[in-house]
Amino acid sequence: MFRTQAVVSMENRESILAAMLDHLEEHLTVERTDAGAHIASPFGTVDIMRSDDDVLVDVASDSTEVLGMMRIFVAEHIFEFAGESASVVWSGDGVDTMLPPHFQKLTVASVSDVTPRMRRVILSCENVAACASDSRYHIRLLLPPAGRAPRWPTISTDGRIRWPTDDDALVTRIYTIRSIDTDAGRIAVDFVLHDHAGPASAWAASVQPGTVIGMLGPGGSAVPPAGRYLLAGDETALPAISRLLEALPAQARGLALIEVADAAEEQKIDNRTAIEVRWLHRKGAAPGTTTLLQHAIMAQPEPGRDDDLFVWASCEFSAFKAIRAPVRKRWGLAKEKHLVTSYWRLGMANEDAEVLEPDDA
Ligand SMILES: Cc1cc2nc3c(=O)[nH]c(=O)nc-3n(C[C@H](O)[C@H](O)[C@H](O)COP(=O)(O)OP(=O)(O)OC[C@H]3O[C@@H](n4cnc5c(N)ncnc54)[C@H](O)[C@@H]3O)c2cc1C
């Protein structure tokens, strides 16, 4: 077991702790104790304890890399809730590490089109083994400014990632590792070429072999065994759904609903399960403006009490909200029986997405 500890000083300790624990409870199992809280996750544990006027945080994990991720997660949450006036001093394993855990450089090896609006970029990895996870599919791509030597993020003493700024600022966007070729040391990432000139989409549309970018990750959590699956998503989730259909057991049954622009955007998926794939076409409607997914999901029979259903859905923010609410309320699915997330938001850049948190999708 590796451990790291923080002494946290902040104003309004009680209200900040309460708000932070309420927030963490959304994603994690938080056990409140007299002293503070104990949080257990598949990645490790976090103990939060009041001590005189301060808060002590003890983080433990059986991997130094994961411990480093957890330290960033804790530090960023503390500053998010307590503000910049907080002081966080770390000690323990790995505090001298300068590069963020799970950082590596990727070099574009080749580019091709899977469909008219989906571009596949093959990237050579410094450490392909780090990408090969059965459950963690998602990576944060770090795109340096064109024409400048890249400067990469480092870890500051308060545990947060320090990002290059001004002319060296990186564009960061979350994508999915579509496939991994460990022998060749390469991964494939599929980019939706959308019409709104986002930097990541534009990068994929014009990138040439030899270009170097950075990567953090992968992150995400496993889809648990279930009697029946309901998978749903738009084309941004197609890489993840495809990987699930390739990875879930052959006897897995259920339904995958995939929204795309039209028939030309359907992809051949190596579906190794008994899950039926159903394509939903927008028929000229703009991405992020339809109710196709939510209606198709709610048209499915309501799960019975003994129906071991797991719902996985990722799509645009409005659809995500329209799906998650009835899955939770009308169907009454417990937290561990669904993973419904937003992958992008109409009219907003995705730079604030926080999907590499240890508990994410
Ligand atoms: C966990 C996770 C995994 C993801 N995996 C993938 C993946 O494998 N492939 C993939 O293509 N995307 C994926 N996404 C979505 C991707 O991160 C967003 O689409 C992101 O906004 C693209 O960045 P951008 O720089 O092109 O556009 P941004 O700068 O983020 O946005 C600019 C504008 O483009 C619009 N926009 C963004 N995405 C789309 C879209 N898909 N269609 C239409 N308009 C859009 C925004 O609403 C905004 O108005 C994933 C997201 C998450 C959270």
XYZ file of N, CA and C in Angstrom, residues 114-291:
534
model
N -13.345 6.777 -40.956
C -14.158 5.580 -40.721
C -15.484 5.745 -41.456
N -16.060 6.927 -41.333
C -17.287 7.319 -42.038
C -17.073 8.777 -42.462
N -18.006 9.357 -43.203
C -17.769 10.750 -43.633
C -17.516 11.710 -42.470
N -18.101 11.448 -41.294
C -17.962 12.393 -40.179
C -17.216 11.811 -38.987
N -16.509 10.730 -39.186
C -15.735 10.150 -38.078
C -14.319 9.865 -38.559
N -13.358 10.593 -37.972
C -11.962 10.448 -38.395
C -11.180 9.643 -37.365
N -10.457 8.647 -37.871
C -9.648 7.816 -36.962
C -8.200 8.276 -36.997
N -7.660 8.586 -35.822
C -6.257 8.980 -35.710
C -5.533 7.869 -34.955
N -4.494 7.315 -35.589
C -3.681 6.280 -34.941
C -2.483 6.975 -34.308
N -2.283 6.694 -33.021
C -1.247 7.403 -32.253
C -0.247 6.413 -31.672
N 1.040 6.673 -31.900
C 2.098 5.865 -31.275
C 2.277 6.342 -29.844
N 2.372 5.374 -28.921
C 2.428 5.713 -27.498
C 3.840 5.535 -26.958
N 4.184 6.352 -25.964
C 5.432 6.089 -25.231
C 5.267 4.841 -24.386
N 4.052 4.624 -23.875
C 3.792 3.510 -22.958
C 2.413 2.930 -23.265
N 2.347 2.083 -24.285
C 1.035 1.577 -24.705
C 0.407 0.702 -23.617
N 1.246 0.051 -22.814
C 0.705 -0.841 -21.772
C -0.187 -0.052 -20.813
N 0.152 1.218 -20.611
C -0.643 2.034 -19.686
C -2.039 2.308 -20.239
N -2.202 2.161 -21.552
C -3.511 2.418 -22.171
C -4.405 1.190 -22.122
N -3.784 0.033 -21.911
C -4.516 -1.227 -22.083
C -5.271 -1.598 -20.825
N -6.419 -0.993 -20.647
C -7.262 -1.318 -19.500
C -8.587 -1.863 -20.004
N -9.121 -2.858 -19.299
C -10.419 -3.418 -19.681
C -11.560 -2.474 -19.341
N -11.329 -1.556 -18.434
C -12.448 -0.751 -17.954
C -12.237 0.741 -18.143
N -10.985 1.181 -18.253
C -10.742 2.627 -18.354
C -10.493 2.953 -19.820
N -11.477 3.581 -20.436
C -11.429 3.833 -21.879
C -11.059 5.277 -22.214
N -11.187 6.179 -21.258
C -11.191 7.605 -21.604
C -9.866 8.281 -21.327
N -9.470 9.164 -22.226
C -8.205 9.868 -22.072
C -8.442 11.362 -22.273
N -7.576 12.123 -21.627
C -7.610 13.568 -21.848
C -6.476 13.887 -22.811
N -6.831 14.360 -23.979
C -5.813 14.718 -24.963
C -5.354 16.151 -24.716
N -4.057 16.376 -24.798
C -3.479 17.704 -24.584
C -2.902 18.172 -25.912
N -3.556 19.150 -26.504
C -3.169 19.612 -27.835
C -2.379 20.912 -27.707
N -1.073 20.875 -28.043
C -0.254 22.096 -27.923
C -0.604 23.092 -29.018
N -0.276 24.372 -28.802
C -0.517 25.364 -29.850
C 0.314 25.034 -31.085
N -0.277 25.226 -32.241
C 0.433 24.902 -33.488
C 1.680 25.762 -33.610
N 2.759 25.161 -34.069
C 3.974 25.919 -34.375
C 4.837 26.243 -33.170
N 4.501 25.743 -31.973
C 5.347 26.006 -30.797
C 5.799 24.666 -30.210
N 6.986 24.683 -29.609
C 7.442 23.470 -28.916
C 6.514 23.248 -27.728
N 5.951 22.042 -27.582
C 4.988 21.843 -26.496
C 5.615 21.992 -25.119
N 4.836 22.592 -24.209
C 5.197 22.564 -22.783
C 4.115 21.764 -22.087
N 4.522 20.815 -21.241
C 3.552 19.877 -20.658
C 3.222 20.262 -19.219
N 2.121 19.784 -18.686
C 1.742 20.125 -17.306
C 2.685 19.484 -16.280
N 2.762 20.125 -15.125
C 3.559 19.565 -14.013
C 2.689 19.548 -12.762
N 3.193 18.894 -11.718
C 2.451 18.839 -10.449
C 3.011 19.891 -9.497
N 2.136 20.720 -8.928
C 2.607 21.737 -7.974
C 2.603 21.140 -6.561
N 3.231 21.867 -5.628
C 3.382 21.305 -4.281
C 2.031 21.140 -3.568
N 0.995 21.894 -3.998
C -0.310 21.717 -3.341
C -1.080 20.517 -3.914
N -0.457 19.807 -4.852
C -1.057 18.575 -5.363
C -1.825 18.753 -6.655
N -2.060 20.002 -7.053
C -2.819 20.219 -8.291
C -1.907 20.174 -9.514
N -2.530 19.967 -10.660
C -1.760 20.042 -11.898
C -1.554 21.510 -12.240
N -0.298 21.860 -12.569
C -0.021 23.234 -13.031
C 0.081 23.186 -14.554
N -0.811 23.933 -15.176
C -0.888 23.882 -16.635
C -0.104 25.016 -17.269
N 0.546 24.775 -18.412
C 1.177 25.878 -19.131
C 0.129 26.927 -19.516
N 0.540 28.191 -19.493
C -0.441 29.271 -19.740
C -0.035 30.100 -20.959
N -0.859 31.099 -21.232
C -0.617 32.093 -22.297
C -0.321 31.397 -23.632
N 0.800 31.768 -24.240
C 1.097 31.229 -25.571
C 1.329 29.724 -25.563
N 1.648 29.182 -24.377
C 1.920 27.739 -24.297
C 0.689 26.938 -23.864
N -0.438 27.624 -23.663
C -1.631 26.929 -23.150
C -2.013 25.767 -24.062
N -2.395 24.687 -23.421
C -2.810 23.487 -24.159
C -4.325 23.476 -24.263
N -4.849 22.953 -25.360
C -6.286 22.643 -25.427
C -6.442 21.226 -24.906
N -7.348 21.013 -23.952
C -7.552 19.650 -23.463
C -8.981 19.215 -23.770
N -9.118 18.023 -24.278
C -10.438 17.457 -24.570
C -10.420 15.964 -24.239
N -11.568 15.479 -23.853
C -11.680 14.069 -23.473
C -12.103 13.239 -24.677
N -11.400 12.158 -24.899
C -11.768 11.219 -25.958
C -11.679 9.791 -25.435
N -12.056 8.865 -26.281
C -12.104 7.449 -25.906
C -11.051 6.700 -26.705
N -10.335 5.820 -26.056
C -9.437 4.942 -26.822
C -10.336 3.929 -27.530
N -10.390 4.010 -28.847
C -11.270 3.102 -29.596
C -10.707 1.691 -29.645
N -9.365 1.613 -29.856
C -8.735 0.288 -29.858
C -7.250 0.438 -29.536
N -6.666 -0.682 -29.166
C -5.259 -0.686 -28.753
C -4.534 -1.789 -29.511
N -3.393 -1.446 -30.074
C -2.533 -2.447 -30.704
C -1.243 -2.480 -29.887
N -1.199 -3.412 -28.939
C -0.049 -3.421 -28.021
C 1.231 -3.787 -28.752
N 1.143 -4.674 -29.738
C 2.366 -5.073 -30.461
C 2.976 -3.878 -31.188
N 2.111 -3.088 -31.825
C 2.624 -1.930 -32.569
C 2.844 -0.725 -31.660
N 2.377 -0.806 -30.399
C 2.534 0.324 -29.470
C 1.654 1.498 -29.845
N 0.447 1.193 -30.370
C -0.411 2.264 -30.881
C -1.830 2.169 -30.341
N -2.490 3.318 -30.289
C -3.921 3.351 -29.987
C -4.643 4.075 -31.125
N -5.947 3.794 -31.242
C -6.778 4.514 -32.213
C -7.774 5.371 -31.454
N -7.963 6.587 -31.912
C -8.983 7.481 -31.337
C -9.853 7.972 -32.489
N -11.169 7.843 -32.320
C -12.113 8.273 -33.357
C -12.699 9.638 -32.994
N -12.525 10.605 -33.886
C -12.989 11.981 -33.640
C -14.222 12.262 -34.503
N -15.303 12.702 -33.871
C -16.441 13.213 -34.639
C -16.010 14.536 -35.270
N -16.201 14.651 -36.582
C -15.907 15.925 -37.260
C -17.194 16.748 -37.247
N -17.356 17.577 -36.236
C -18.612 18.321 -36.121
C -18.481 19.703 -36.752
N -19.610 20.387 -36.870
C -19.635 21.618 -37.665
C -19.279 22.878 -36.883
N -18.964 22.754 -35.576
C -18.862 23.961 -34.765
C -17.437 24.423 -34.500
N -16.503 23.935 -35.310
C -15.119 24.409 -35.258
C -14.504 24.334 -33.866
N -14.783 23.260 -33.135
C -14.087 23.051 -31.865
C -12.638 22.720 -32.168
N -11.712 23.083 -31.277
C -10.285 22.854 -31.569
C -9.932 21.378 -31.756
N -10.554 20.476 -31.004
C -10.179 19.061 -31.141
C -10.671 18.502 -32.468
N -11.916 18.837 -32.803
C -12.469 18.383 -34.074
C -11.652 18.964 -35.238
N -11.312 20.255 -35.140
C -10.527 20.903 -36.195
C -9.135 20.290 -36.282
N -8.564 19.961 -35.132
C -7.232 19.324 -35.106
C -7.287 18.000 -35.870
N -8.316 17.189 -35.549
C -8.420 15.877 -36.208
C -8.642 16.032 -37.707
N -9.344 17.091 -38.089
C -9.662 17.287 -39.503
C -8.420 17.609 -40.322
N -7.380 18.154 -39.668
C -6.231 18.613 -40.461
C -4.902 18.006 -40.031
N -4.902 17.163 -39.008
C -3.616 16.725 -38.447
C -2.831 15.835 -39.418
N -1.507 15.957 -39.315
C -0.607 15.179 -40.183
C 0.232 14.220 -39.332
N 0.626 13.088 -39.921
C 1.526 12.173 -39.196
C 2.770 12.910 -38.710
N 3.237 12.494 -37.533
C 4.426 13.116 -36.946
C 4.086 14.140 -35.874
N 2.844 14.625 -35.849
C 2.441 15.612 -34.834
C 2.478 14.975 -33.441
N 3.014 15.714 -32.466
C 3.113 15.194 -31.096
C 2.092 15.897 -30.206
N 1.346 15.101 -29.448
C 0.417 15.652 -28.466
C 0.666 14.946 -27.132
N 0.000 15.431 -26.072
C 0.108 14.780 -24.772
C -1.178 14.055 -24.439
N -1.078 13.202 -23.450
C -2.255 12.438 -23.019
C -2.191 12.228 -21.517
N -3.341 12.345 -20.860
C -3.477 11.925 -19.466
C -4.526 10.827 -19.422
N -4.277 9.811 -18.659
C -5.281 8.751 -18.545
C -4.649 7.398 -18.818
N -5.460 6.384 -19.029
C -6.910 6.454 -19.175
C -7.629 6.473 -17.827
N -8.895 6.928 -17.875
C -9.754 6.922 -16.707
C -11.055 6.223 -17.037
N -11.899 6.116 -16.028
C -13.197 5.472 -16.256
C -13.389 4.321 -15.300
N -14.574 3.770 -15.307
C -14.826 2.644 -14.406
C -15.541 1.530 -15.155
N -15.439 0.343 -14.588
C -15.927 -0.855 -15.276
C -17.451 -0.899 -15.319
N -17.967 -1.481 -16.381
C -19.403 -1.792 -16.442
C -19.579 -3.143 -15.755
N -20.403 -3.202 -14.724
C -20.474 -4.438 -13.934
C -21.259 -5.533 -14.654
N -21.098 -6.790 -14.224
C -21.923 -7.861 -14.780
C -23.394 -7.549 -14.532
N -24.256 -7.863 -15.512
C -25.694 -7.591 -15.363
C -26.470 -8.626 -16.160
N -27.705 -8.840 -15.791
C -28.558 -9.782 -16.515
C -28.949 -9.225 -17.876
N -29.033 -7.916 -17.954
C -29.446 -7.266 -19.201
C -28.811 -5.883 -19.244
N -28.418 -5.466 -20.466
C -27.791 -4.151 -20.625
C -28.642 -3.274 -21.521
N -28.693 -2.004 -21.173
C -29.230 -1.006 -22.079
C -28.116 0.020 -22.277
N -27.515 -0.014 -23.484
C -26.431 0.917 -23.808
C -26.999 1.968 -24.748
N -26.612 3.216 -24.569
C -27.164 4.257 -25.435
C -26.164 5.388 -25.568
N -26.159 5.993 -26.763
C -25.278 7.139 -26.933
C -25.345 7.686 -28.341
N -24.805 8.903 -28.492
C -24.672 9.453 -29.843
C -23.293 9.058 -30.385
N -22.890 9.677 -31.498
C -21.648 9.219 -32.132
C -20.421 9.456 -31.269
N -20.470 10.426 -30.328
C -19.304 10.620 -29.453
C -19.118 9.419 -28.524
N -20.208 8.711 -28.257
C -20.149 7.528 -27.396
C -19.964 6.245 -28.205
N -19.986 6.363 -29.517
C -19.862 5.162 -30.350
C -18.552 4.417 -30.107
N -17.404 5.115 -29.939
C -16.185 4.358 -29.629
C -16.307 3.558 -28.329
N -16.907 4.154 -27.312
C -17.042 3.447 -26.029
C -18.043 2.297 -26.145
N -19.168 2.541 -26.809
C -20.163 1.471 -26.963
C -19.556 0.322 -27.778
N -18.792 0.661 -28.816
C -18.160 -0.389 -29.628
C -17.226 -1.227 -28.768
N -16.450 -0.554 -27.917
C -15.543 -1.328 -27.057
C -16.312 -2.210 -26.086
N -17.432 -1.699 -25.576
C -18.232 -2.529 -24.663
C -18.767 -3.755 -25.401
N -19.224 -3.544 -26.627
C -19.785 -4.673 -27.391
C -18.694 -5.677 -27.773
N -17.452 -5.210 -27.803
C -16.349 -6.133 -28.076
C -15.867 -6.835 -26.808
N -16.141 -6.208 -25.663
C -15.520 -6.702 -24.426
C -16.471 -7.443 -23.492
N -17.770 -7.129 -23.554
C -18.702 -7.781 -22.632
C -18.793 -9.269 -22.988
N -19.206 -10.118 -22.043
C -19.247 -11.554 -22.313
C -20.226 -11.916 -23.443
N -19.946 -13.016 -24.117
C -20.755 -13.434 -25.274
C -22.226 -13.583 -24.899
N -22.487 -13.985 -23.655
C -23.889 -14.205 -23.266
C -24.590 -12.921 -22.826
N -23.856 -11.801 -22.820
C -24.494 -10.535 -22.404
C -25.634 -10.221 -23.364
N -26.783 -9.854 -22.833
C -27.920 -9.565 -23.708
C -28.462 -8.175 -23.385
N -29.297 -7.681 -24.275
C -29.860 -6.352 -24.066
C -29.928 -5.604 -25.379
N -29.826 -4.269 -25.272
C -30.047 -3.418 -26.438
C -29.034 -2.272 -26.418
N -28.483 -1.973 -27.604
C -27.620 -0.780 -27.748
C -28.294 0.172 -28.719
N -28.578 1.377 -28.261
C -29.223 2.403 -29.086
C -28.181 3.448 -29.435
N -27.928 3.625 -30.724
C -26.859 4.546 -31.129
C -27.423 5.586 -32.095
N -27.340 6.857 -31.684
C -27.839 7.946 -32.519
C -26.726 8.482 -33.405
N -26.976 8.509 -34.715
C -26.012 9.088 -35.673
C -26.786 9.955 -36.669
N -26.039 10.678 -37.516
C -26.699 11.583 -38.470
C -27.583 10.803 -39.440
N -27.026 9.763 -40.024
C -27.757 9.008 -41.055
C -27.074 7.657 -41.269
N -27.572 6.903 -42.241
C -27.066 5.543 -42.449
C -25.570 5.538 -42.783
N -25.075 6.607 -43.408
C -23.655 6.649 -43.778
C -22.753 6.695 -42.543
N -23.321 7.086 -41.393
C -22.524 7.168 -40.168
C -22.575 5.888 -39.336
N -23.354 4.905 -39.784
C -23.352 3.626 -39.068
C -22.000 2.953 -39.277
N -21.528 2.278 -38.237
C -20.240 1.585 -38.358
C -20.423 0.095 -38.159
N -19.530 -0.649 -38.750
C -19.525 -2.087 -38.505
C -18.855 -2.313 -37.148
N -19.595 -2.921 -36.240
C -19.050 -3.168 -34.901
C -18.837 -4.668 -34.746
N -17.713 -5.052 -34.198
C -17.428 -6.470 -33.949
C -18.145 -6.866 -32.645
N -19.463 -6.938 -32.747
C -20.286 -7.198 -31.561
C -20.156 -8.666 -31.155
N -19.477 -8.893 -30.041
C -19.256 -10.286 -29.596
C -20.263 -10.710 -28.547
N -21.338 -9.944 -28.413
C -22.341 -10.226 -27.385
C -23.678 -10.544 -28.049
N -24.671 -10.847 -27.215
C -26.032 -11.043 -27.734
C -26.839 -9.753 -27.629
N -26.147 -8.637 -27.434
C -26.830 -7.339 -27.333
C -27.209 -6.866 -28.743
N -28.483 -6.545 -28.920
C -28.958 -6.078 -30.233
C -28.516 -4.628 -30.436
N -28.031 -4.305 -31.631
C -27.633 -2.924 -31.931
C -28.723 -2.285 -32.789
N -29.211 -1.139 -32.346
C -30.252 -0.429 -33.103
C -29.766 0.999 -33.379
N -29.741 1.379 -34.638
C -29.270 2.718 -35.016
C -30.457 3.681 -35.097
N -30.259 4.872 -34.586
C -31.286 5.919 -34.648
C -30.720 7.046 -35.503
N -31.468 7.467 -36.512
C -30.965 8.493 -37.445
C -31.586 9.851 -37.146
N -30.753 10.877 -37.172
C -31.279 12.215 -36.897
C -32.038 12.786 -38.082
N -31.837 12.240 -39.236
C -32.577 12.652 -40.445
C -32.529 14.161 -40.647
N -31.370 14.715 -40.626
C -31.231 16.146 -40.935
C -31.235 17.041 -39.713
N -31.694 16.558 -38.575
C -31.651 17.396 -37.358
C -30.188 17.536 -36.916
N -29.888 18.650 -36.276
C -28.508 18.883 -35.815
C -28.204 18.001 -34.611
N -26.935 17.604 -34.445
C -26.570 16.833 -33.249
C -26.914 17.613 -31.986
N -27.347 16.922 -30.974
C -27.644 17.571 -29.698
C -28.997 18.239 -29.649
N -29.826 18.067 -30.696
C -31.127 18.750 -30.698
C -32.305 17.765 -30.722
N -32.032 16.475 -30.715
C -33.154 15.529 -30.840
C -33.500 14.900 -29.480
N -34.650 14.223 -29.474
C -35.049 13.476 -28.273
C -35.047 11.972 -28.584
